[in-house]
Coordinates of C-alpha atoms and ligand atoms in Angstrom, one line a residue:
M1 CA -7.6 71.2 -64.8
I2 CA -10.9 69.7 -66.2
R3 CA -13.2 68.7 -63.3
K4 CA -16.0 66.2 -63.2
V5 CA -19.6 67.4 -63.8
K6 CA -21.3 68.6 -60.7
G7 CA -23.3 65.8 -59.1
T8 CA -21.2 63.0 -60.6
R9 CA -18.6 61.0 -58.7
D10 CA -15.3 59.2 -59.2
I11 CA -15.4 56.0 -57.3
L12 CA -11.8 55.2 -56.6
P13 CA -10.1 52.1 -55.1
P14 CA -10.4 50.7 -52.5
E15 CA -14.1 52.0 -52.3
S16 CA -14.7 50.6 -55.8
R17 CA -14.1 47.1 -54.3
L18 CA -17.1 47.6 -52.1
W19 CA -19.2 48.4 -55.2
G20 CA -18.0 45.3 -56.9
A21 CA -18.7 43.1 -53.8
V22 CA -22.2 44.6 -53.3
E23 CA -23.0 44.0 -57.0
A24 CA -21.7 40.4 -56.8
K25 CA -23.8 39.8 -53.8
A26 CA -26.9 41.3 -55.5
R27 CA -26.4 39.0 -58.5
R28 CA -26.0 36.0 -56.3
V29 CA -29.1 36.6 -54.2
F30 CA -31.4 37.8 -56.9
E31 CA -30.3 35.0 -59.3
G32 CA -31.1 32.6 -56.5
F33 CA -34.7 33.9 -56.5
G34 CA -34.8 33.5 -60.3
Y35 CA -34.1 37.1 -61.4
D36 CA -32.1 37.4 -64.6
E37 CA -30.4 40.5 -65.6
I38 CA -31.8 42.8 -68.2
R39 CA -29.4 45.4 -69.6
L40 CA -31.1 48.5 -71.0
P41 CA -30.1 51.7 -72.7
V42 CA -29.4 54.7 -70.5
M43 CA -31.2 57.0 -72.9
E44 CA -34.9 56.6 -73.8
P45 CA -37.5 58.7 -75.6
T46 CA -38.5 61.4 -73.2
E47 CA -42.2 60.4 -73.7
L48 CA -41.5 57.1 -71.9
F49 CA -40.9 58.9 -68.6
V50 CA -43.6 61.5 -69.0
R51 CA -46.1 58.7 -69.5
T52 CA -45.0 56.5 -66.7
V53 CA -43.2 58.4 -63.9
G54 CA -45.8 61.2 -64.5
E55 CA -45.9 64.7 -65.7
G56 CA -46.6 66.2 -62.3
T57 CA -43.8 64.5 -60.5
D58 CA -40.6 66.3 -59.4
I59 CA -38.6 63.8 -61.5
V60 CA -40.3 64.7 -64.8
S61 CA -41.1 68.3 -64.1
K62 CA -37.7 69.4 -63.0
E63 CA -35.1 66.7 -62.7
M64 CA -34.7 65.1 -66.1
Y65 CA -31.6 65.4 -68.3
T66 CA -33.6 65.9 -71.5
F67 CA -32.0 67.0 -74.8
A68 CA -32.7 67.0 -78.5
D69 CA -30.5 64.7 -80.6
R70 CA -29.1 65.8 -83.9
K71 CA -32.3 64.9 -85.6
G72 CA -34.3 66.9 -83.1
R73 CA -35.8 63.9 -81.2
S74 CA -36.3 64.5 -77.5
L75 CA -34.3 62.0 -75.5
T76 CA -33.8 61.7 -71.8
L77 CA -31.1 60.0 -69.7
R78 CA -33.1 57.5 -67.6
P79 CA -34.0 58.8 -64.2
E80 CA -35.1 55.3 -63.1
G81 CA -35.2 51.8 -64.4
T82 CA -38.8 50.6 -64.2
A83 CA -40.1 52.5 -67.2
G84 CA -37.4 51.1 -69.4
V85 CA -38.1 47.6 -68.2
A86 CA -41.8 48.0 -69.1
R87 CA -40.9 49.4 -72.5
A88 CA -38.5 46.5 -73.2
F89 CA -41.1 44.0 -71.9
I90 CA -43.6 45.2 -74.5
E91 CA -41.1 45.8 -77.3
N92 CA -39.4 42.4 -77.0
G93 CA -42.6 40.5 -76.5
L94 CA -41.4 39.2 -73.1
G95 CA -45.1 38.4 -72.3
Q96 CA -44.7 35.4 -74.7
R97 CA -42.1 33.8 -72.4
P98 CA -43.1 31.8 -69.3
Q99 CA -44.6 34.1 -66.8
P100 CA -44.0 35.6 -64.4
M101 CA -40.8 37.3 -65.6
R102 CA -38.2 38.0 -63.0
L103 CA -35.8 40.7 -64.1
S104 CA -32.9 42.5 -62.4
Y105 CA -30.8 45.5 -63.4
M106 CA -28.0 47.7 -62.1
G107 CA -26.5 50.8 -63.4
P108 CA -26.5 54.6 -63.6
M109 CA -29.5 56.8 -63.4
F110 CA -29.7 60.6 -63.8
R111 CA -31.6 63.2 -62.0
Y112 CA -30.9 66.9 -61.9
E113 CA -31.2 67.3 -58.1
K114 CA -29.9 69.6 -55.5
M115 CA -26.6 68.1 -54.2
Q116 CA -26.4 66.8 -50.7
R117 CA -25.1 63.7 -48.9
G118 CA -26.6 60.7 -50.7
R119 CA -28.1 62.8 -53.5
Y120 CA -26.2 62.9 -56.7
R121 CA -27.1 63.7 -60.3
Q122 CA -25.6 60.5 -61.6
F123 CA -26.3 57.7 -59.2
S124 CA -26.6 53.9 -59.4
Q125 CA -29.5 51.7 -58.7
I126 CA -29.8 48.0 -58.2
G127 CA -33.3 46.8 -58.9
I128 CA -35.6 43.9 -59.5
E129 CA -39.0 43.7 -61.2
L130 CA -41.4 40.8 -61.0
L131 CA -43.8 41.0 -64.0
G132 CA -46.9 38.9 -64.6
A133 CA -48.0 38.1 -61.0
S134 CA -50.6 40.0 -59.1
T135 CA -50.9 38.0 -56.0
P136 CA -49.8 39.2 -52.5
Q137 CA -47.4 36.3 -52.6
A138 CA -45.5 38.0 -55.4
D139 CA -45.2 41.2 -53.2
V140 CA -44.0 39.0 -50.3
E141 CA -41.4 37.4 -52.6
V142 CA -40.0 40.7 -53.8
L143 CA -39.7 42.0 -50.2
L144 CA -38.1 38.7 -49.1
A145 CA -35.5 39.1 -51.9
L146 CA -34.8 42.6 -50.7
H147 CA -34.6 41.5 -47.1
T148 CA -32.3 38.5 -48.0
F149 CA -30.0 40.8 -49.9
L150 CA -29.7 43.3 -47.1
K151 CA -29.1 40.5 -44.6
A152 CA -26.3 39.1 -46.9
L153 CA -24.6 42.5 -46.6
E154 CA -24.8 42.1 -42.8
F155 CA -27.2 45.0 -42.2
D156 CA -29.2 44.7 -39.0
D157 CA -30.5 48.2 -38.5
L158 CA -32.4 49.0 -41.7
V159 CA -36.2 49.4 -41.5
I160 CA -38.7 48.5 -44.2
V161 CA -41.7 50.8 -44.2
L162 CA -44.9 49.8 -46.0
N163 CA -48.1 51.5 -47.1
N164 CA -51.2 50.8 -49.1
L165 CA -51.8 53.4 -51.8
G166 CA -55.0 51.7 -53.0
D167 CA -56.0 51.5 -56.7
P168 CA -56.1 54.4 -59.1
E169 CA -59.9 54.5 -58.6
D170 CA -59.4 55.1 -54.9
R171 CA -57.0 57.9 -55.6
D172 CA -59.5 60.6 -56.5
R173 CA -61.6 59.7 -53.5
F174 CA -58.5 60.0 -51.3
I175 CA -57.3 63.2 -52.8
K176 CA -60.7 64.7 -52.1
V177 CA -60.6 63.6 -48.5
L178 CA -57.1 65.0 -48.2
K179 CA -57.9 68.4 -49.8
D180 CA -61.1 68.7 -47.7
E181 CA -59.0 68.2 -44.6
L182 CA -56.2 70.5 -45.6
M183 CA -58.5 73.2 -47.1
P184 CA -58.9 75.3 -43.9
N185 CA -55.0 75.5 -43.7
R186 CA -54.3 75.7 -47.3
E187 CA -52.6 79.1 -47.0
K188 CA -50.2 77.7 -44.4
L189 CA -48.8 75.1 -46.9
C190 CA -45.4 75.9 -48.5
G191 CA -45.1 77.3 -52.0
D192 CA -44.2 73.9 -53.4
C193 CA -47.2 72.3 -51.8
R194 CA -49.5 75.0 -53.1
R195 CA -48.3 74.0 -56.5
R196 CA -48.7 70.3 -55.7
W197 CA -52.3 71.1 -54.7
T198 CA -53.3 71.1 -58.3
E199 CA -50.5 69.2 -60.0
N200 CA -49.8 66.3 -57.7
P201 CA -51.7 66.6 -54.4
L202 CA -50.5 63.2 -53.1
R203 CA -46.9 64.6 -52.9
I204 CA -48.1 67.0 -50.2
L205 CA -47.9 64.0 -47.9
D206 CA -44.2 63.8 -48.7
C207 CA -43.2 67.4 -48.1
K208 CA -40.2 67.9 -45.9
V209 CA -41.2 71.4 -44.7
E210 CA -42.0 71.2 -41.0
T211 CA -45.3 73.2 -41.2
C212 CA -46.6 71.0 -44.0
R213 CA -45.5 67.9 -42.0
E214 CA -47.6 69.0 -39.0
L215 CA -50.6 69.8 -41.1
V216 CA -50.4 66.4 -42.9
A217 CA -49.9 64.5 -39.7
H218 CA -53.6 65.0 -38.8
T219 CA -55.1 63.9 -42.1
T220 CA -56.8 60.6 -42.8
P221 CA -54.3 57.9 -44.0
V222 CA -54.8 56.7 -47.6
A223 CA -55.1 53.1 -46.4
D224 CA -58.4 54.1 -44.7
V225 CA -59.9 55.2 -48.0
V226 CA -58.9 52.3 -50.2
S227 CA -61.2 49.6 -51.7
D228 CA -61.7 46.3 -49.9
E229 CA -59.7 44.5 -52.7
A230 CA -56.8 46.7 -52.2
R231 CA -57.0 46.4 -48.4
T232 CA -57.2 42.6 -48.5
H233 CA -54.2 42.5 -50.9
V234 CA -51.9 44.6 -48.7
D235 CA -53.1 43.0 -45.5
A236 CA -52.2 39.7 -47.0
V237 CA -48.7 41.0 -47.9
A238 CA -48.2 42.2 -44.3
Q239 CA -49.3 38.8 -43.0
G240 CA -47.0 37.0 -45.4
L241 CA -44.1 39.1 -44.2
E242 CA -44.9 38.5 -40.6
A243 CA -45.0 34.7 -41.2
L244 CA -41.5 35.0 -42.6
E245 CA -40.4 37.1 -39.7
I246 CA -39.5 40.1 -41.9
P247 CA -40.1 43.1 -39.7
V248 CA -41.9 46.0 -41.4
R249 CA -43.3 49.2 -40.1
V250 CA -46.6 50.5 -41.4
A251 CA -46.1 54.1 -42.6
P252 CA -49.6 55.5 -43.2
R253 CA -48.5 58.6 -45.0
L254 CA -45.8 57.0 -47.2
V255 CA -46.3 58.0 -50.8
R256 CA -43.8 57.7 -53.6
G257 CA -42.3 60.2 -56.1
L258 CA -43.5 58.3 -59.2
D259 CA -47.1 58.1 -60.4
Y260 CA -47.3 54.4 -61.5
Y261 CA -47.7 52.8 -58.1
L262 CA -50.8 51.3 -56.6
R263 CA -51.6 49.1 -53.6
T264 CA -48.3 48.0 -52.0
V265 CA -45.6 50.7 -51.7
F266 CA -42.5 50.5 -49.5
E267 CA -39.2 52.1 -48.7
V268 CA -36.1 51.1 -46.7
I269 CA -34.7 53.7 -44.3
S270 CA -31.4 53.7 -42.4
P271 CA -31.1 55.3 -39.0
A272 CA -27.7 56.6 -40.1
L273 CA -29.1 58.6 -43.1
G274 CA -32.4 59.6 -41.6
E275 CA -35.9 59.3 -43.1
D276 CA -35.4 61.7 -45.9
T277 CA -32.5 59.8 -47.5
V278 CA -34.2 56.6 -48.5
I279 CA -32.0 53.6 -49.3
C280 CA -34.6 51.8 -51.5
G281 CA -38.0 52.4 -52.9
G282 CA -40.5 50.2 -54.6
G283 CA -44.0 49.0 -55.0
R284 CA -46.7 47.5 -57.2
Y285 CA -47.5 49.0 -60.7
D286 CA -50.3 46.9 -62.3
R287 CA -51.3 49.5 -64.9
L288 CA -47.9 50.6 -66.1
I289 CA -47.5 48.1 -69.0
S290 CA -51.1 48.6 -70.2
D291 CA -50.7 52.4 -69.9
L292 CA -47.8 52.1 -72.3
G293 CA -49.9 50.2 -74.8
G294 CA -49.1 46.6 -73.7
R295 CA -51.4 44.0 -72.4
A296 CA -52.5 44.2 -68.7
V297 CA -49.5 42.8 -67.1
P298 CA -49.1 43.4 -63.3
G299 CA -45.8 44.2 -61.8
I300 CA -43.9 44.9 -58.6
G301 CA -40.3 45.7 -57.9
F302 CA -37.9 48.0 -56.2
A303 CA -34.7 49.9 -56.7
I304 CA -31.9 50.3 -54.2
G305 CA -29.8 53.5 -54.3
E306 CA -26.3 51.9 -54.4
D307 CA -24.5 55.1 -53.5
R308 CA -26.5 55.4 -50.3
L309 CA -26.3 51.7 -49.6
I310 CA -22.5 51.8 -49.7
D311 CA -22.4 54.9 -47.6
V312 CA -24.0 53.0 -44.7
L313 CA -22.5 49.5 -45.3
P314 CA -21.9 47.6 -42.0
D315 CA -18.2 47.6 -40.9
S316 CA -18.2 43.8 -40.7
F317 CA -19.0 43.5 -44.4
K318 CA -16.5 46.3 -45.4
H319 CA -13.7 44.6 -43.5
R320 CA -14.4 41.3 -45.1
V321 CA -14.1 43.0 -48.5
L322 CA -11.3 45.4 -47.9
D323 CA -9.0 43.5 -45.6
V324 CA -8.1 40.7 -48.1
P325 CA -4.4 39.9 -47.7
V326 CA -2.1 41.1 -50.4
V327 CA 1.1 39.3 -51.4
A328 CA 3.7 41.5 -53.1
V329 CA 6.0 39.8 -55.7
L330 CA 9.4 41.5 -55.8
P331 CA 11.8 40.5 -58.5
L332 CA 15.4 41.7 -58.4
G333 CA 17.0 42.2 -61.8
D334 CA 15.8 41.6 -65.4
E335 CA 16.1 37.8 -65.3
A336 CA 13.9 37.6 -62.2
A337 CA 11.2 39.8 -63.6
G338 CA 9.8 37.3 -66.1
S339 CA 10.0 34.5 -63.5
A340 CA 8.1 36.7 -61.0
L341 CA 5.2 37.2 -63.3
G342 CA 5.0 33.4 -63.7
L343 CA 4.9 33.2 -59.9
T344 CA 2.2 35.8 -59.8
V345 CA -0.1 33.7 -62.0
Q346 CA 0.5 30.7 -59.8
L347 CA -0.5 32.8 -56.7
I348 CA -3.6 34.1 -58.5
E349 CA -4.6 30.6 -59.4
G350 CA -4.1 29.7 -55.8
G351 CA -6.8 32.3 -54.9
L352 CA -4.4 35.1 -53.8
R353 CA -4.1 38.7 -54.6
A354 CA -0.5 39.1 -55.8
P355 CA 0.6 42.3 -57.6
A356 CA 4.2 42.2 -58.9
E357 CA 6.8 45.0 -58.7
V358 CA 7.3 46.1 -62.3
T359 CA 9.1 49.5 -62.0
G360 CA 12.6 48.0 -61.5
R361 CA 13.1 49.4 -57.9
S362 CA 15.8 48.3 -55.6
L363 CA 15.1 45.7 -52.9
K364 CA 14.8 48.4 -50.3
A365 CA 12.4 50.5 -52.3
S366 CA 10.4 47.4 -53.4
L367 CA 9.9 46.5 -49.7
K368 CA 8.8 50.0 -49.0
W369 CA 6.3 49.8 -51.8
A370 CA 5.0 46.4 -50.5
N371 CA 4.5 48.0 -47.0
K372 CA 2.7 51.0 -48.5
I373 CA 0.2 48.8 -50.4
G374 CA -0.4 46.9 -47.2
A375 CA 1.0 43.6 -48.3
A376 CA 1.0 40.9 -45.6
V377 CA 3.8 39.0 -47.4
A378 CA 6.6 39.8 -49.8
L379 CA 8.0 37.2 -52.1
I380 CA 11.6 38.1 -53.1
L381 CA 13.1 36.6 -56.2
G382 CA 16.7 37.4 -56.9
E383 CA 19.3 35.7 -59.0
S384 CA 20.4 33.2 -56.3
E385 CA 16.8 32.2 -55.6
I386 CA 16.2 31.5 -59.2
E387 CA 19.3 29.4 -59.3
K388 CA 18.2 27.4 -56.3
N389 CA 14.6 27.3 -57.6
Q390 CA 13.5 29.0 -54.4
V391 CA 11.6 32.1 -53.3
L392 CA 12.4 34.2 -50.3
V393 CA 9.1 34.5 -48.3
K394 CA 9.1 37.5 -46.1
D395 CA 6.2 37.9 -43.6
L396 CA 5.9 41.6 -43.3
R397 CA 3.7 41.6 -40.3
E398 CA 6.0 39.3 -38.2
G399 CA 9.3 40.5 -39.8
T400 CA 10.4 36.9 -40.4
Q401 CA 11.7 35.3 -43.6
E402 CA 12.5 31.9 -45.0
A403 CA 13.5 30.3 -48.3
V404 CA 10.8 28.1 -49.7
A405 CA 11.0 25.7 -52.7
R406 CA 9.3 27.3 -55.7
D407 CA 6.7 24.6 -56.1
A408 CA 5.7 24.9 -52.4
V409 CA 5.4 28.6 -52.3
V410 CA 1.7 29.0 -53.0
E411 CA 0.7 26.6 -50.2
R412 CA 3.1 28.2 -47.8
V413 CA 1.8 31.7 -48.6
R414 CA -1.8 30.6 -48.3
R415 CA -1.1 29.3 -44.9
L416 CA 0.8 32.4 -43.9
V417 CA -2.1 34.8 -44.9
G418 CA -4.7 32.6 -43.2
E419 CA -6.2 31.1 -46.4
G420 CA -5.4 27.7 -44.8
D421 CA -5.8 24.7 -47.0
S422 CA -9.5 25.3 -47.7
Ligands
LIG501 P1 -37.0 55.9 -56.4 O1 -37.6 55.9 -55.0 O2 -37.2 57.1 -57.2 O3 -37.7 54.7 -57.1 O4 -35.5 55.6 -56.4 C1 -35.0 54.4 -55.8 C2 -33.8 54.7 -55.0 O5 -32.8 55.3 -55.8 C3 -34.0 55.7 -53.8 O6 -34.6 55.1 -52.7 C4 -32.6 56.2 -53.6 O7 -32.0 55.3 -52.7 C5 -32.0 56.1 -54.9 N1 -31.9 57.5 -55.5 C6 -32.9 58.2 -56.1 N2 -32.5 59.4 -56.4 C7 -31.2 59.5 -56.0 C8 -30.1 60.5 -56.1 N3 -30.4 61.7 -56.7 N4 -28.9 60.2 -55.6 C9 -28.7 59.0 -55.0 N5 -29.6 58.0 -54.9 C10 -30.8 58.3 -55.4 C11 -37.5 54.3 -58.4 O8 -36.6 54.7 -59.1 C12 -38.3 53.1 -58.9 N6 -38.0 52.8 -60.3 C13 -38.2 51.9 -58.0 C14 -39.0 50.8 -58.4 C15 -38.6 49.7 -59.1 N7 -40.3 50.7 -58.2 C16 -40.7 49.5 -58.7 N8 -39.7 48.9 -59.3

């Protein structure tokens, strides 16, 4: 047997229904805020990620699926979406369109990571990017869109954590403060952090090793070192969120695993998954497009890890999606089969889910199948029903049945399964 590649997943029904429902909700909410979908390639030139996500990051240094194509060009399966959006913005002259640009995307990303719950090598993100607005109001809007989406999925226990990373000019100053404070204990840092010391010292703040966490807990927060402009910006974001009653928690040592961020950075954590399995990450990246050779276009956005989001979906939302009533259409004999499919179409047009029996089973076996697929109602169509232009409507939950005139069936079934006459 050929098995799937390690770190990839088969998403089977009925779970796949949840994915569809979450994506539909994302489209509805983000379109409402004015975000239009951008569909981008899953492979990009490797250089794109090296120059944006950053050479010293875990993603670029050890997690990318990079390969040479047949002409020897180095390509990479996208590990994230923002770099591709920035590339497409420049390449397609999106700066010529009315600004700001609001773009959304969803789809697979690839990172060669160590497998654990919520950590896959192919995973899906749902993200939005707001390009061409540098005001705190833009940050507030992006976080409001995130909050609105999570609320639409009926979450009530997720926490948005927020930090101020300052501007790139503040970064060197902060790194010096951090290193000075950690220097006396440098030897106690884990091997990874000793490597980060030279390659990407900010990431020491994000280390999961307990001794590193303790050492880091006593260091000066980055927000204390940032410029007045950066402080004013992120303070205004926090105030804007408060005015909208969006609860956020300030996380003074929050840093992100990608180099392009400045000022506002945030994550969403779920009590169910713990602080290390983040549901969503995002922030501001005002230098990304100019670093790639475009004009100075500011940006802010986020990406939600869809696999993780679905793992912790509230039961109320899941029930709403999964417990939709099914009506099984059961024809008896060849003549009834064609008529049954016609009936199926009528039911579907009436807003019902109505799979038909197509394997030619006996009535007994058909009813067994209907029960197995969880049908609430079975519609039986035999020769005599066709003759009388009727359908036998069997309520499988109540065990009752009645003959109903063919043209009244859809309404009758809708009422039976609680779709009422809405
Ligand atoms: P990120 O934090 O690297 O940010 O990823 C965003 C989310 O993707 C994470 O919070 C997590 O939920 C999910 N994720 C990441 N890696 C995995 C994995 N191996 N398995 C499952 N889920 C995963 C970005 O990618 C940025 N591009 C976000 C952004 C958009 N910033 C601004 N705009």
